[in-house]
Amino acid sequence: MKSTELKAFKRPDTGKASSKHMRREGKVPGVVYNNSEATHVFFDYKELKTVLYTPETYIVNLDVEGEKVDAIVRDADYHPVTEKILHVEMLSVSDKPVIVSLPISLVGKPFGVGKGGKLLTKLRKIQVKGIPSQLPDKVEIDVSALDLGQTIKIADANITGLTVVTPPSAGVASVEIPRALRSAGAAGEGEAGATEGGEEEGAAEE
């Protein structure tokens, strides 16, 4: 997994009033969990954005006032309208397996796209379990065999070397049949039916 650096500062106090005050000043309250200990901290909003507003998943090299710890983002709360970051939970990592979300990279040109179909991404991240330092930056899934109207699921993706937590039935990507292509196909079937009907009527008249 990729890593990035981030500074955090211990909170002098906690509570809703304190959290609101911090947000007004461009700070984000949060918690860092290290084994059984929980340290209440706050982050600079602009710096935190570079970690959360990205498709990447990072090991965060946290510097909490000189105390350094490697962590991953366990959870984050966002404003329902503005989508601003309201609160963040981070979990320290070591040599113990944890569940993390890794970005999915679709590889290959689907067979159905060559026929005029459109590739649709249904899942952008996949949950896996492992030691963060040993996990890849992303999970590549080959979609070149997808034909028109087909969907590739986690169970079909042939993901090796990883313990996948995402349900096997989850769809990753599909090839949509555009409306114009469907209309053309329906029109072709209609014309074929009409031709066959005309031939049968002609044979009956003879």
XYZ file of C-alpha atoms in Angstrom:
206
model
C 0.000 0.000 0.000
C 1.045 3.581 -0.597
C 1.910 5.765 2.376
C 1.527 9.437 3.143
C 2.430 11.723 6.030
C -0.053 13.611 8.176
C 0.185 15.677 11.339
C -2.283 15.485 14.198
C -2.557 17.375 17.461
C -3.923 16.286 20.819
C -7.207 17.895 21.747
C -7.167 20.012 24.892
C -10.821 19.140 25.486
C -13.655 17.159 23.915
C -17.391 17.591 23.481
C -19.790 18.973 20.860
C -19.066 22.628 21.591
C -15.338 22.088 21.216
C -15.809 20.121 17.989
C -17.975 22.853 16.449
C -15.406 25.483 17.376
C -12.629 23.436 15.757
C -14.581 22.993 12.516
C -15.155 26.736 12.303
C -11.370 27.173 12.509
C -10.698 24.699 9.697
C -9.865 21.748 11.917
C -11.330 18.244 12.034
C -11.734 16.370 15.341
C -10.814 12.702 15.396
C -9.625 9.692 17.355
C -6.564 7.485 16.930
C -6.998 3.958 18.288
C -3.809 2.184 19.319
C -4.562 -1.249 20.793
C -6.803 -0.454 23.793
C -5.880 3.231 23.924
C -7.831 6.049 22.282
C -6.173 9.412 21.697
C -8.451 12.348 20.883
C -6.841 14.526 18.237
C -7.587 17.085 15.564
C -6.302 17.525 12.001
C -5.859 20.441 9.639
C -8.782 20.208 7.207
C -6.734 21.001 4.088
C -4.132 18.370 4.912
C -6.738 15.746 5.756
C -8.504 16.296 2.425
C -5.481 14.940 0.558
C -5.898 11.635 2.426
C -9.675 11.234 2.253
C -10.742 12.914 -1.006
C -8.905 10.436 -3.219
C -9.579 6.978 -4.684
C -6.308 5.772 -3.151
C -5.985 3.965 0.177
C -2.996 4.955 2.284
C -1.001 3.879 5.271
C -0.901 7.182 7.135
C 2.392 8.014 8.828
C 0.876 10.014 11.674
C 2.890 12.502 13.681
C 0.959 13.307 16.855
C 3.039 16.069 18.419
C 6.240 14.091 17.974
C 4.728 10.668 18.643
C 4.769 8.728 15.388
C 2.432 5.885 14.478
C 1.365 4.176 11.255
C -2.380 4.091 10.855
C -5.235 3.612 8.401
C -8.531 5.467 8.187
C -11.125 3.271 9.895
C -14.115 5.564 9.518
C -15.048 9.109 8.562
C -18.200 11.172 8.976
C -19.251 13.687 6.317
C -21.827 16.468 6.240
C -24.938 15.118 4.429
C -25.202 18.180 2.165
C -21.757 19.761 1.783
C -19.838 16.457 2.206
C -17.282 18.246 4.373
C -15.314 16.011 6.718
C -16.775 16.192 10.226
C -14.918 13.502 12.154
C -12.256 10.859 11.488
C -11.288 7.623 13.200
C -7.851 6.125 12.586
C -6.545 2.737 13.617
C -2.867 2.060 14.255
C -1.422 -0.821 12.262
C 1.397 -3.235 12.967
C 1.964 -6.831 11.962
C -1.637 -7.819 12.622
C -4.127 -8.313 9.754
C -6.833 -5.669 9.401
C -9.683 -5.104 6.958
C -9.028 -2.298 4.480
C -10.596 -1.050 1.255
C -8.343 -1.053 -1.805
C -9.097 0.688 -5.110
C -10.093 -1.498 -8.070
C -8.346 -1.047 -11.409
C -10.188 -2.445 -14.435
C -7.818 -3.992 -16.970
C -8.447 -4.714 -20.654
C -11.024 -3.605 -23.230
C -14.290 -5.554 -22.863
C -15.345 -7.624 -25.890
C -18.787 -6.017 -25.727
C -17.363 -2.498 -25.937
C -15.979 -3.407 -29.362
C -19.576 -4.161 -30.379
C -20.775 -0.731 -29.292
C -21.488 -1.410 -25.610
C -20.590 0.891 -22.711
C -18.463 -0.188 -19.742
C -20.064 0.689 -16.400
C -18.165 0.581 -13.107
C -20.292 -0.758 -10.269
C -17.651 -1.115 -7.551
C -14.658 1.179 -7.088
C -13.136 -0.390 -3.962
C -12.831 -3.916 -2.625
C -12.484 -4.914 1.019
C -9.616 -7.269 1.824
C -7.995 -8.547 5.003
C -4.261 -8.550 5.505
C -1.203 -6.826 6.926
C -1.294 -3.306 5.421
C 2.426 -3.159 4.642
C 2.071 -6.347 2.585
C -1.036 -5.318 0.643
C -0.905 -3.963 -2.941
C -1.770 -0.375 -3.875
C -4.742 -1.586 -5.927
C -6.512 -4.730 -7.119
C -6.513 -5.319 -10.867
C -9.539 -7.070 -12.385
C -9.551 -8.194 -16.028
C -12.778 -7.250 -17.832
C -11.683 -8.047 -21.407
C -14.001 -11.092 -21.674
C -17.173 -9.125 -20.847
C -19.735 -9.236 -23.657
C -22.857 -7.127 -24.187
C -25.185 -7.261 -21.192
C -22.722 -9.188 -19.024
C -21.527 -8.378 -15.484
C -18.360 -9.526 -13.755
C -18.729 -10.270 -10.044
C -16.149 -10.628 -7.299
C -16.525 -14.411 -7.524
C -15.617 -14.299 -11.238
C -12.646 -11.949 -10.882
C -9.968 -14.587 -10.150
C -8.348 -12.551 -7.363
C -5.350 -14.462 -5.983
C -3.050 -13.850 -3.041
C -5.623 -11.822 -1.099
C -8.280 -12.619 1.481
C -11.345 -10.907 0.019
C -14.025 -9.703 2.437
C -16.393 -8.121 -0.107
C -19.291 -10.546 -0.863
C -18.626 -12.808 -3.891
C -21.978 -11.766 -5.400
C -21.013 -8.067 -5.575
C -20.905 -6.769 -9.151
C -17.676 -5.076 -10.207
C -18.414 -3.899 -13.763
C -20.808 -4.555 -16.619
C -21.193 -3.797 -20.315
C -24.417 -1.919 -20.964
C -26.237 -2.267 -24.251
C -26.969 1.311 -25.442
C -30.548 2.196 -26.362
C -29.606 2.830 -29.985
C -28.035 -0.618 -30.229
C -31.098 -2.242 -28.672
C -33.407 -0.377 -31.045
C -31.324 -1.452 -34.018
C -31.438 -5.055 -32.850
C -35.190 -4.953 -32.303
C -35.718 -3.379 -35.721
C -33.589 -6.076 -37.344
C -35.633 -8.823 -35.678
C -38.858 -7.138 -36.782
C -37.723 -6.934 -40.387
C -36.631 -10.565 -40.307
C -40.032 -11.585 -38.933
C -41.858 -9.588 -41.566
C -39.782 -11.166 -44.362
C -40.436 -14.655 -43.082
C -44.139 -13.893 -42.801
C -44.246 -12.577 -46.369
C -42.535 -15.686 -47.693
C -45.014 -17.947 -45.906
C -47.985 -15.993 -47.298
C -46.521 -16.177 -50.820
C -46.074 -19.920 -50.515
C -49.665 -20.321 -49.327
C -51.027 -18.367 -52.322
C -49.137 -20.625 -54.705
